Coordinates of C-alpha atoms in Angstrom, one line a residue:
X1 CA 4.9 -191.6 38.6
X2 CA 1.6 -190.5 36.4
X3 CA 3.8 -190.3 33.5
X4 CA 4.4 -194.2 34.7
X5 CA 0.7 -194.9 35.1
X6 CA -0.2 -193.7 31.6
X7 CA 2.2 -196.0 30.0
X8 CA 1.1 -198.9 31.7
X9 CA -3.1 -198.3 30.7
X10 CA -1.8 -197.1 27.5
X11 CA -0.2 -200.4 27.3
X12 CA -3.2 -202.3 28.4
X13 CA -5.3 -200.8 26.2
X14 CA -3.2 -201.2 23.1
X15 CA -2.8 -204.7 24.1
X16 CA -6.7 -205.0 24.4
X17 CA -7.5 -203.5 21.0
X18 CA -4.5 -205.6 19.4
X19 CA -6.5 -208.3 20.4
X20 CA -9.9 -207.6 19.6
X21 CA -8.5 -206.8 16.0
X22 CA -6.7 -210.1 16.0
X23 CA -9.7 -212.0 17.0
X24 CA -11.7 -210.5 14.2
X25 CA -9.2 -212.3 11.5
X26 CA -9.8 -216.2 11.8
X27 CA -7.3 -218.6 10.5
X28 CA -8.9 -219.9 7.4
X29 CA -8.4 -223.7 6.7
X30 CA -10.6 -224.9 3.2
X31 CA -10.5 -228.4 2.6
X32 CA -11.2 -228.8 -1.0
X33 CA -12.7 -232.6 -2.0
X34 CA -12.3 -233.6 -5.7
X35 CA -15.1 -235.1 -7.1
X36 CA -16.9 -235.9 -3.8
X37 CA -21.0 -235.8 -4.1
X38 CA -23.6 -234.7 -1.6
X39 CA -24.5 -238.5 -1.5
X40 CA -21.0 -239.5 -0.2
X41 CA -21.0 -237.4 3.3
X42 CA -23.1 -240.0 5.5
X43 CA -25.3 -236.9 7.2
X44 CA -26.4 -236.0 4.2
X45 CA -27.1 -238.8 3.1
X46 CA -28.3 -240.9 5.7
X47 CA -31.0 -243.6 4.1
X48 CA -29.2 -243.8 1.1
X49 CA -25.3 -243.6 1.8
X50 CA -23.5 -246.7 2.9
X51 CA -19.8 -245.0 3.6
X52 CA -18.7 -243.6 6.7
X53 CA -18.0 -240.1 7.2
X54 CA -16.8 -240.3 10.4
X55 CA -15.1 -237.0 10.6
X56 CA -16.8 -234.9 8.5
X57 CA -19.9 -236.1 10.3
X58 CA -18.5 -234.6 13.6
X59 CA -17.5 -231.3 11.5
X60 CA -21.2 -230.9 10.6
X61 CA -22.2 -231.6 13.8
X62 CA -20.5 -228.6 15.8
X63 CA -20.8 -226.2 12.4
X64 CA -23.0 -225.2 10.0
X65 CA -23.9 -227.6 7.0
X66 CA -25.5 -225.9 3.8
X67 CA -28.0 -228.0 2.0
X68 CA -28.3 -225.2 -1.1
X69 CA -24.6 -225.0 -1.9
X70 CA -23.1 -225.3 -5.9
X71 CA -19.9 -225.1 -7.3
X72 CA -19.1 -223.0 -10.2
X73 CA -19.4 -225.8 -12.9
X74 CA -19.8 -229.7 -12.3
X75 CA -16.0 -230.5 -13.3
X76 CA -12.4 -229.4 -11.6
X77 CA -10.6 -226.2 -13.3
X78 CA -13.7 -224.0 -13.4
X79 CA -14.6 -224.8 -9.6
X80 CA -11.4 -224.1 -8.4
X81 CA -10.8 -221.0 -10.1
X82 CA -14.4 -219.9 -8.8
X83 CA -13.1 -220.8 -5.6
X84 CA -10.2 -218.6 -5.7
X85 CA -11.7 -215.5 -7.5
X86 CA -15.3 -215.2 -6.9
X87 CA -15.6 -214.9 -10.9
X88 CA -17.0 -217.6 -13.4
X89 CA -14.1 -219.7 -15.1
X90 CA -16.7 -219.7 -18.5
X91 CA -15.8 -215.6 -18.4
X92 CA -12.4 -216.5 -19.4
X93 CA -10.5 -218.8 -22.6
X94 CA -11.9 -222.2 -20.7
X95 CA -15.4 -222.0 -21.3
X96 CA -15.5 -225.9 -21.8
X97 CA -13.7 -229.0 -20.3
X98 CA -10.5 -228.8 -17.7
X99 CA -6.7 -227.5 -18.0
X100 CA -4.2 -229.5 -19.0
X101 CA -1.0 -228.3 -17.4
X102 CA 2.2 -227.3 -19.0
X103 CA 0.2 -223.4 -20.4
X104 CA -0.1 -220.1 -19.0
X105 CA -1.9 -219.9 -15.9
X106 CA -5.9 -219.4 -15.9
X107 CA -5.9 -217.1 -13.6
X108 CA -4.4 -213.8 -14.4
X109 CA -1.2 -212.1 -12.7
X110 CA -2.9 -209.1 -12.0
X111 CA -6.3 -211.0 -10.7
X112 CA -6.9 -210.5 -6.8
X113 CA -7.0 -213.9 -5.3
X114 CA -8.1 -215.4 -2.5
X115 CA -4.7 -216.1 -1.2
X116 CA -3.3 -212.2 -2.4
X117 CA -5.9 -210.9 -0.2
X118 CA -5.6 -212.5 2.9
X119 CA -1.7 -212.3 2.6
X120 CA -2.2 -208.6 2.2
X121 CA -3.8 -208.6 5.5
X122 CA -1.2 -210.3 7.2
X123 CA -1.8 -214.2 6.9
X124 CA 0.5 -216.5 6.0
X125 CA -0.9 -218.0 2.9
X126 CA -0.2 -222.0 2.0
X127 CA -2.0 -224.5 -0.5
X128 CA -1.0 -228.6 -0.2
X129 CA -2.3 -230.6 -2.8
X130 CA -3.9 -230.3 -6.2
X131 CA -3.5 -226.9 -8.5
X132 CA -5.6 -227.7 -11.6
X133 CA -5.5 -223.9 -13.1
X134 CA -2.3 -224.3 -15.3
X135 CA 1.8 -223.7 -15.1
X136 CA 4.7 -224.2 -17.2
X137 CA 8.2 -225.7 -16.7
X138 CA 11.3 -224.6 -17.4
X139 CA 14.1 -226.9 -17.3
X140 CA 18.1 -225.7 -17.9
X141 CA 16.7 -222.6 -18.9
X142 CA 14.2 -224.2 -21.6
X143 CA 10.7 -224.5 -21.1
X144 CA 9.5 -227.6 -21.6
X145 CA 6.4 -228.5 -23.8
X146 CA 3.6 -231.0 -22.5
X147 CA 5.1 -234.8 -23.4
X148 CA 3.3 -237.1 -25.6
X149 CA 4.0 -239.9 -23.2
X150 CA 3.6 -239.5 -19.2
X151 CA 6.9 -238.5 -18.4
X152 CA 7.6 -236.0 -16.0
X153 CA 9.1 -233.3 -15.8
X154 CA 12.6 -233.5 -14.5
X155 CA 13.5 -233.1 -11.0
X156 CA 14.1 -229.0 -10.2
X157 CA 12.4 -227.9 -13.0
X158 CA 11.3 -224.1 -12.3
X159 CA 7.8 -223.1 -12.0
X160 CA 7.3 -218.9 -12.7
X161 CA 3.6 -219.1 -12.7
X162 CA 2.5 -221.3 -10.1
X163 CA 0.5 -221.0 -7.1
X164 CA 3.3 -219.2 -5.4
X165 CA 3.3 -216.2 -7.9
X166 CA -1.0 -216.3 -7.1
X167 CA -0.5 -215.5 -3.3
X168 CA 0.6 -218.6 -2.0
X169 CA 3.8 -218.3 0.3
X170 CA 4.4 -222.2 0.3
X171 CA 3.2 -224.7 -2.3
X172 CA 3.2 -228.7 -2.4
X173 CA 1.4 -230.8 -4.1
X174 CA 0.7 -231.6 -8.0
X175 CA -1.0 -229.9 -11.1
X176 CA -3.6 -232.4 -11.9
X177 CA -4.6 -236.5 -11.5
X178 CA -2.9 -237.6 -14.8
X179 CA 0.6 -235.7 -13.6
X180 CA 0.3 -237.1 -9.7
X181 CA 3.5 -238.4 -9.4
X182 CA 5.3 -235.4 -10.4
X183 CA 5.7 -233.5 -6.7
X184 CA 6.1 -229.7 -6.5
X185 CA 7.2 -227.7 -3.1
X186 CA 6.7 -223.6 -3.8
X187 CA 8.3 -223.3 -7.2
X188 CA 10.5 -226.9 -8.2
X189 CA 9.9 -230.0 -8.9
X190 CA 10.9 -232.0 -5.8
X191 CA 10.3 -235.1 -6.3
X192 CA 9.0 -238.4 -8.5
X193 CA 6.9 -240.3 -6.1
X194 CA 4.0 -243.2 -6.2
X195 CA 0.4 -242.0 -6.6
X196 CA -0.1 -243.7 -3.5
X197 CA 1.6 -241.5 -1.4
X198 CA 0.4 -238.4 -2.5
X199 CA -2.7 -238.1 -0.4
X200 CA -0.8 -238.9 2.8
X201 CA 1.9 -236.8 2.1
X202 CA 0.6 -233.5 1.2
X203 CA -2.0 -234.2 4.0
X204 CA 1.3 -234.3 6.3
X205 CA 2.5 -231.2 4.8
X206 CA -1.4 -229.5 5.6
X207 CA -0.5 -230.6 9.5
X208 CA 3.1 -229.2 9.6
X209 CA 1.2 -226.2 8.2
X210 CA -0.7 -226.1 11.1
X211 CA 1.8 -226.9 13.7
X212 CA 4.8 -223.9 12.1
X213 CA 2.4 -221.4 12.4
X214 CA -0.2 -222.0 15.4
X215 CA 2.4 -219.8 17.8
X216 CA 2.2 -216.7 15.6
X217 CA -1.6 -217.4 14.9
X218 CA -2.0 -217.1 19.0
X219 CA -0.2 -214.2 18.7
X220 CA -2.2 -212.1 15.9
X221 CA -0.4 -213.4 12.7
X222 CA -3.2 -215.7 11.2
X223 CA -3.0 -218.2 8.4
X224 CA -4.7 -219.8 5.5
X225 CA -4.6 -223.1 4.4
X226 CA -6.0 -224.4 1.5
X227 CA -5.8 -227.6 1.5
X228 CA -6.8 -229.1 -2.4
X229 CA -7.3 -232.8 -2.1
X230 CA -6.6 -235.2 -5.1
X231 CA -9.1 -237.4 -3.7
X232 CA -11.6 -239.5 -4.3
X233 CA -10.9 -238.3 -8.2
X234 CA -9.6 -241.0 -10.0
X235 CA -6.8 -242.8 -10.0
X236 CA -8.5 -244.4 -7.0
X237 CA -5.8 -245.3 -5.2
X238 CA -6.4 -246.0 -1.3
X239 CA -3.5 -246.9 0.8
X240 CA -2.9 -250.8 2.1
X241 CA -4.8 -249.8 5.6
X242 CA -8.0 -248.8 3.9
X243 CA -8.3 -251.4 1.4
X244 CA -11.5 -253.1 2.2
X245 CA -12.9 -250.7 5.0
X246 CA -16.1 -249.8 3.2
X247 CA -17.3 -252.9 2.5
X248 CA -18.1 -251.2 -0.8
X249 CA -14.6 -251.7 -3.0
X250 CA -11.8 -249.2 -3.3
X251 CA -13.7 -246.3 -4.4
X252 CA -15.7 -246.5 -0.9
X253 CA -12.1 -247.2 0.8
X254 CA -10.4 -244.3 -1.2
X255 CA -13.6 -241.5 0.2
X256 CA -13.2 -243.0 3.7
X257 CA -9.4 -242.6 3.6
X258 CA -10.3 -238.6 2.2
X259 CA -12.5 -238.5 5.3
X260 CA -9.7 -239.8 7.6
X261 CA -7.3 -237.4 6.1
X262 CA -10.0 -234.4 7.0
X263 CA -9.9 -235.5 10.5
X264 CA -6.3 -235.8 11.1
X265 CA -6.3 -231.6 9.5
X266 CA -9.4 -230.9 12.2
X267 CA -7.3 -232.6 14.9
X268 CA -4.4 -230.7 14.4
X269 CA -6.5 -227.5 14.8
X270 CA -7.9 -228.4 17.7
X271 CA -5.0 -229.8 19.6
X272 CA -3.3 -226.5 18.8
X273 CA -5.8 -224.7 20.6
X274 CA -7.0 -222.6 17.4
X275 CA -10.6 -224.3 17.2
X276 CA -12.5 -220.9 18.8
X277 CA -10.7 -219.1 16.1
X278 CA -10.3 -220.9 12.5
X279 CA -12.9 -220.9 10.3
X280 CA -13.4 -224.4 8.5
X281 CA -14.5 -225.1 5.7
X282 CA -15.3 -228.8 3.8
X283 CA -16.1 -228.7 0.1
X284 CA -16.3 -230.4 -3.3
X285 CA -15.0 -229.3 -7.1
X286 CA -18.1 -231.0 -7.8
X287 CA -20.2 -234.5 -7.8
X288 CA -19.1 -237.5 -8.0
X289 CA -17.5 -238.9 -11.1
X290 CA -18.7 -242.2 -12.9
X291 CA -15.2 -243.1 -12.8
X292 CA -16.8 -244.6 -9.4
X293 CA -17.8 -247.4 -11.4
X294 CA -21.8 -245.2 -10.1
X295 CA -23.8 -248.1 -11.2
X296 CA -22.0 -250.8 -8.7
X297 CA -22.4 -248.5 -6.0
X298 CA -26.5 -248.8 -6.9
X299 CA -26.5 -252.0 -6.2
X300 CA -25.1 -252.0 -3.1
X301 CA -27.4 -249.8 -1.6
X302 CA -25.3 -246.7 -2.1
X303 CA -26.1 -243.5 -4.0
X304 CA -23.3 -241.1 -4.6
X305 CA -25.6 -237.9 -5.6
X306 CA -28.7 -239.1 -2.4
X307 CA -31.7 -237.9 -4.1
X308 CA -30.8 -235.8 -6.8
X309 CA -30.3 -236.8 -10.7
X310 CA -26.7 -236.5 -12.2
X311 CA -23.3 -236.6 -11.7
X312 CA -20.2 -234.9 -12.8
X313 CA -19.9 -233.0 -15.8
X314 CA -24.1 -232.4 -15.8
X315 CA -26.0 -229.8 -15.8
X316 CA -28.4 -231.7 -13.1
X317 CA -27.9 -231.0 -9.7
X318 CA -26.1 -234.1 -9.0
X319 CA -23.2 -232.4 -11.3
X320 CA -22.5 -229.1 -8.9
X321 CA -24.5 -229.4 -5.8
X322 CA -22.2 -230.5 -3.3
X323 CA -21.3 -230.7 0.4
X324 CA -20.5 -227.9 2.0
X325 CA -20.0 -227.8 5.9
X326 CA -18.3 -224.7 7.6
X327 CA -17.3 -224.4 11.3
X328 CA -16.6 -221.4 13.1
X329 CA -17.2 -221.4 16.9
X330 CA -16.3 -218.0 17.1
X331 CA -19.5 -216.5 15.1
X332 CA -21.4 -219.1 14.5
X333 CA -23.4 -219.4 17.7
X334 CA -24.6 -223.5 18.2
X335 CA -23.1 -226.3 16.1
X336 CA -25.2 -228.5 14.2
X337 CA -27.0 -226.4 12.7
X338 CA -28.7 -226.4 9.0
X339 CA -28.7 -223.7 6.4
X340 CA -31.1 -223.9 3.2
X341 CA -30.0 -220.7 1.7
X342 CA -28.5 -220.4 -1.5
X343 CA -24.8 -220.3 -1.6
X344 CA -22.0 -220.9 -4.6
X345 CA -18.7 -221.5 -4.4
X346 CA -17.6 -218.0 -6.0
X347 CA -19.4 -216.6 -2.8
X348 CA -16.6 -217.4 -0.2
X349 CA -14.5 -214.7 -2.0
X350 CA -16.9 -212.4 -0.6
X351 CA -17.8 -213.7 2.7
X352 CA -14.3 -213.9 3.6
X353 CA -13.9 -209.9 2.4
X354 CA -17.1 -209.1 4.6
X355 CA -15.5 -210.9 7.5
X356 CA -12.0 -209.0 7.1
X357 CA -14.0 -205.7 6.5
X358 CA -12.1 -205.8 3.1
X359 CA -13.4 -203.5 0.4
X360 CA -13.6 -205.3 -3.1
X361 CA -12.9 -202.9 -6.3
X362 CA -15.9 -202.9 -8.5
X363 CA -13.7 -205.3 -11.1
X364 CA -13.1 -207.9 -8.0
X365 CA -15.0 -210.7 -7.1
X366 CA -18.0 -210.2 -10.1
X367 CA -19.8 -212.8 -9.0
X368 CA -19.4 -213.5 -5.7
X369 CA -22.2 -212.9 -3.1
X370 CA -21.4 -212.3 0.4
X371 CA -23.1 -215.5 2.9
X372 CA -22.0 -214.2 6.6
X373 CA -24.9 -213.3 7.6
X374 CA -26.1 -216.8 7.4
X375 CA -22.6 -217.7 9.5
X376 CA -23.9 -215.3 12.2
X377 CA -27.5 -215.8 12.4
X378 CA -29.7 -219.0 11.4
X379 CA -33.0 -216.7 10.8
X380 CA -30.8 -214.7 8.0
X381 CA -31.7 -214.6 4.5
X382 CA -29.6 -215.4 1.6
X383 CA -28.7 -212.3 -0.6
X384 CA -28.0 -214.6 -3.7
X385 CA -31.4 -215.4 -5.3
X386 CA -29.9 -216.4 -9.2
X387 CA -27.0 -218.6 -9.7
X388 CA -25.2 -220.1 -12.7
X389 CA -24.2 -223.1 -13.7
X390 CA -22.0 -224.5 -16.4
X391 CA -21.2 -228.0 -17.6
X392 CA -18.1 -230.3 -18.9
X393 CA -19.1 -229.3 -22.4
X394 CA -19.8 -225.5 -21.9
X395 CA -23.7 -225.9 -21.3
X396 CA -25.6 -223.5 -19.2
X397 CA -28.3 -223.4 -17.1
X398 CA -29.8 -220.4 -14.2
X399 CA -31.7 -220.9 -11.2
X400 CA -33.7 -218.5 -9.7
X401 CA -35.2 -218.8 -6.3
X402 CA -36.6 -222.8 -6.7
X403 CA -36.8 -222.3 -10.7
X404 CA -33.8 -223.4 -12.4
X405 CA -33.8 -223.3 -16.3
X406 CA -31.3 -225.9 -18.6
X407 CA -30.5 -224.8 -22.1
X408 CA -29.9 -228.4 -23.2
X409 CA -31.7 -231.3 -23.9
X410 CA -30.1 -233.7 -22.0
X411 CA -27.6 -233.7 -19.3
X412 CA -25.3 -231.5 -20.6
X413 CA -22.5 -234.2 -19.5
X414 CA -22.0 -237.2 -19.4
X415 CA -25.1 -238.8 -17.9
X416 CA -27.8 -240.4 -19.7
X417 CA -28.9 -239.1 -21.7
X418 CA -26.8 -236.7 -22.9
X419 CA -27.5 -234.0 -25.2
X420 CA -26.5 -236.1 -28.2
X421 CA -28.9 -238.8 -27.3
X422 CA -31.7 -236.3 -26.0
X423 CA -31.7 -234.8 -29.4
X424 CA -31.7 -238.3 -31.2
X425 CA -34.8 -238.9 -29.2
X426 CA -36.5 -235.2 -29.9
X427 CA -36.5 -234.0 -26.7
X428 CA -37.4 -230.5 -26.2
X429 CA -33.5 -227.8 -26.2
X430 CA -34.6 -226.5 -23.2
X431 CA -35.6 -227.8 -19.5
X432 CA -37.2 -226.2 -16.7
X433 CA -37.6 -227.3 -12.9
X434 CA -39.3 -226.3 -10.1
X435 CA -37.3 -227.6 -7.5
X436 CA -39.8 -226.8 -4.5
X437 CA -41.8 -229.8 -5.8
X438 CA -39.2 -231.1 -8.6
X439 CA -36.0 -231.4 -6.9
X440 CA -35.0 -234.6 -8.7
X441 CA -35.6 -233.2 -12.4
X442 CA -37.9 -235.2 -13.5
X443 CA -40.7 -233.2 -14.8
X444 CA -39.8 -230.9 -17.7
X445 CA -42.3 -227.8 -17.2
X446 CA -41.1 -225.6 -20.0
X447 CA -43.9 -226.0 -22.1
X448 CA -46.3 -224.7 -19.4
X449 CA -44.0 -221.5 -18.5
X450 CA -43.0 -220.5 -21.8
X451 CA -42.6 -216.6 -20.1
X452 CA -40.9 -218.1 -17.3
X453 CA -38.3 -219.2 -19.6
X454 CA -38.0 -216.4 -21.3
X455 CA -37.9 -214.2 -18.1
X456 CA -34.9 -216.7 -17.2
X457 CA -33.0 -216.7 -20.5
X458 CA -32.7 -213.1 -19.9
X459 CA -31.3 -212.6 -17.0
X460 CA -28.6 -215.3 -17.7
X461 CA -28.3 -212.5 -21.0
X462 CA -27.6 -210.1 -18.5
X463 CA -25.2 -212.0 -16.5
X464 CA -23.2 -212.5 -19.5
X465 CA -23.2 -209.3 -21.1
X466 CA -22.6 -207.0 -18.1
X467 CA -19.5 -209.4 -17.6
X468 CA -20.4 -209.5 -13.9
X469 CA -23.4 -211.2 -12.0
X470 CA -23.5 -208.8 -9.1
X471 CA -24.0 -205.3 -9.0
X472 CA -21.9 -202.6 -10.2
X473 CA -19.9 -201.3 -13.6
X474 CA -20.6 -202.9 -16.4
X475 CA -17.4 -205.1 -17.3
X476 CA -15.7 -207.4 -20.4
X477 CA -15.4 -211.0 -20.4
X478 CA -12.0 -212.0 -21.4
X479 CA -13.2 -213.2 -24.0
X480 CA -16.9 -214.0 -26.2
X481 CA -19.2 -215.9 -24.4
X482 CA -22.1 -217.9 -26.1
X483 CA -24.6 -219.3 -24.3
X484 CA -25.9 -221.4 -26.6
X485 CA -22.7 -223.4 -27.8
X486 CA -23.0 -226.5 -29.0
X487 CA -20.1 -228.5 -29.1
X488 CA -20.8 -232.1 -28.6

């Protein structure tokens, strides 16, 4: 009879502590916009943005949104590898521009991932949509070199290096915007499909995600889903139901039918009954693109960046300061609430270790800063207090605290002007902001602070050099980095 008793509170309890550790490992959904600006989410923008947001509106209001949040550089490859990592993409061979697809993979085999570390705490690990960080293809055992024209590649070619050999369990989706009709599932080529589609489909794939595994994520066996959108990057390509819903022409339709496409992932979630438990979060790669046709969308009332100068590829804030909304019921205490600390994108490698109680190697995760203490409590301070930034053509520029230092003359990008023009017009090689008083970059004050910039070159030296931007060992880049390229 005791011996009974015992193993039914032995039971109980193990039960009880099987759940407590379960509860302490969210499901982890990212939803990763390309080429979105802070302008284009209506409640971030509400004087000056003319599209609706709908749902990821109602995300920020029962979650956290983060006013102070950058990506890694203001274009695509660099941002997602940041993303994945916690490491700066300029530490590595790209130090300017994007991949290209059909080369070795950016990220190395033996690099700990996002999705390699959550899998080896037991999640099920999925991404749906765009890659962007380089594969090959092998065909009847040859592998195939990148076509002069946009052929695809044939239907079951073999991937070795994808996403699935980089801690993904399941894959499907496409390498980049110029190969979008060429549709991957894990490790093949599946399909040829219209550009069209994509969106919807790999959105569908995100919700079966969802659906397979909310039993076993009920029952301790969490998952993460990454979900990479190819939109509303260029080709701009809304479906026939959103055509003309903005009022604003197809780019407008194409971020609305992005924010419709959030929504139907949320709902999922929450029909599920996994809300309490799945950590959210909404992103960009970077700001919007000019691609946008920018300019028009003036006119009509609406401005992509809101109230900061640049776009993507700059140097300007416009170029890598972007939305970033997370929701967590679980920890995060009252929705709607804002957070003006200082967070990058390399920084949710971190946070997510803090949350699992995951210890990072000193060689993991250089330059990623742990933000959960600002999940947890709104009076929390920010531990990142410097930050990096990096543009389309390999131009950098530090912030520290609110003063944030451009080694260029111009934008860095593509925005007017741009370096080439800047030093056509003599402007000074360096800018420096204040962005307590200066947030729009207006005002260059390096001429007044010449120790300030100084003070700020350095550590950007440091960061560099010590091949990390957080502390521990010194380590190597993978290759040299020069700060002061110049290659226009």
């Amino acid at each position: 009879m005791m011996t009974r008793i015992f193993k039914t509170v032995y039971l109980c309890l193990y039960m009880s502590f099987t759940f407590v550790q379960a509860s302490d490992k969210p499901n982890i959904v990212v939803l990763f916009a390309d080429d979105m600006g802070i302008g284009e989410v209506k409640s971030l923008n509400p004087e000056r943005g003319k599209i609706l947001t709908t749902n990821i509106d109602q995300l920020a209001r029962t979650g956290i949104t983060f006013t102070d949040a950058h990506t890694a550089s203001s274009v695509c490859t660099p941002s997602r590898y940041a993303l994945l990592t916690g490491r700066y993409a300029w530490r590595t061979r790209l130090q300017s521009g994007v991949t290209t697809g059909y080369a070795d993979p950016l990220i190395a085999d033996d690099q700990l991932t996002l999705a390699k570390m959550l899998k080896t705490e037991g999640y099920r690990t999925a991404i749906s949509g765009k890659w962007h960080l380089n594969f090959n293809y092998y065909f009847e055992g040859k592998k195939l070199l990148k076509p002069k024209n946009k052929q695809s590649p044939p239907i079951n070619s073999y991937i070795p290096d994808g996403p699935i050999s980089r801690g993904f369990d399941e894959y499907f989706g496409f390498h980049h915007a110029r190969d979008m009709q060429t549709l991957i599932h894990n490790d093949r080529v599946i399909e040829h499909i219209n550009v069209v589609d994509m969106l919807p489909r790999t959105t569908e794939y995100a919700v079966d995600f969802i659906n397979k595994n909310a039993s076993n994520a009920k029952n301790g066996k969490p998952f993460f889903l990454y979900m990479a959108f190819g939109s509303p990057h260029t080709p701009i390509v809304p479906s026939k139901e959103w055509i003309g819903k903005s009022g604003l022409g197809k780019y407008g339709d194409f971020v609305m039918m992005t924010d419709a496409m959030v929504g139907k992932i949320v709902d999922a979630i929450d029909k599920a009954g996994l809300s309490k438990d799945t950590l959210i979060i909404f992103s960009s790669d970077n700001g919007t693109s000019k691609a946008a046709d920018v300019k028009s969308l003036i006119e009509q009332g609406h401005y992509p960046s809101a109230h900061l100068r640049g776009l993507k590829s700059d140097l300007w804030e416009g170029g890598h300061r972007v939305p970033f909304i997370l929701r967590w019921p679980a920890k995060q205490g009252n929705g709607n609430r804002i957070q003006k600390g200082l967070i990058g994108l390399t920084d949710v490698f971190a946070t997510l270790a803090d949350i699992l109680e995951v210890k990072l190697d000193h060689h993991q995760g250089e330059d990623s800063i742990s933000f959960y203490p600002l999940i947890k409590g709104e009076d929390a301070q920010s531990a990142r207090h410097a930050i990096v930034h990096h543009s389309i053509y390999g131009k950098f520029s530090i912030r520290q605290g609110n003063w944030k230092l451009l080694l260029a003359p111009g934008s860095g990008g593509w925005s007017t002007p741009n370096d080439k023009q800047a030093k056509q017009q003599k402007m000074p090689k360096v800018q420096l902001y204040n962005l307590s008083t200066d947030v729009s970059e207006r005002t260059n004050i390096a001429q007044q602070y010449p120790a300030k910039v100084t003070e700020l070159i350095n550590l950007l030296k440091d960061y560099v050099n010590n091949g990390r931007s957080t502390q521990g060992p010194i380590l190597k880049n993978d290759t040299q980095v020069d700060i002061w390229k110049d290659n226009l």
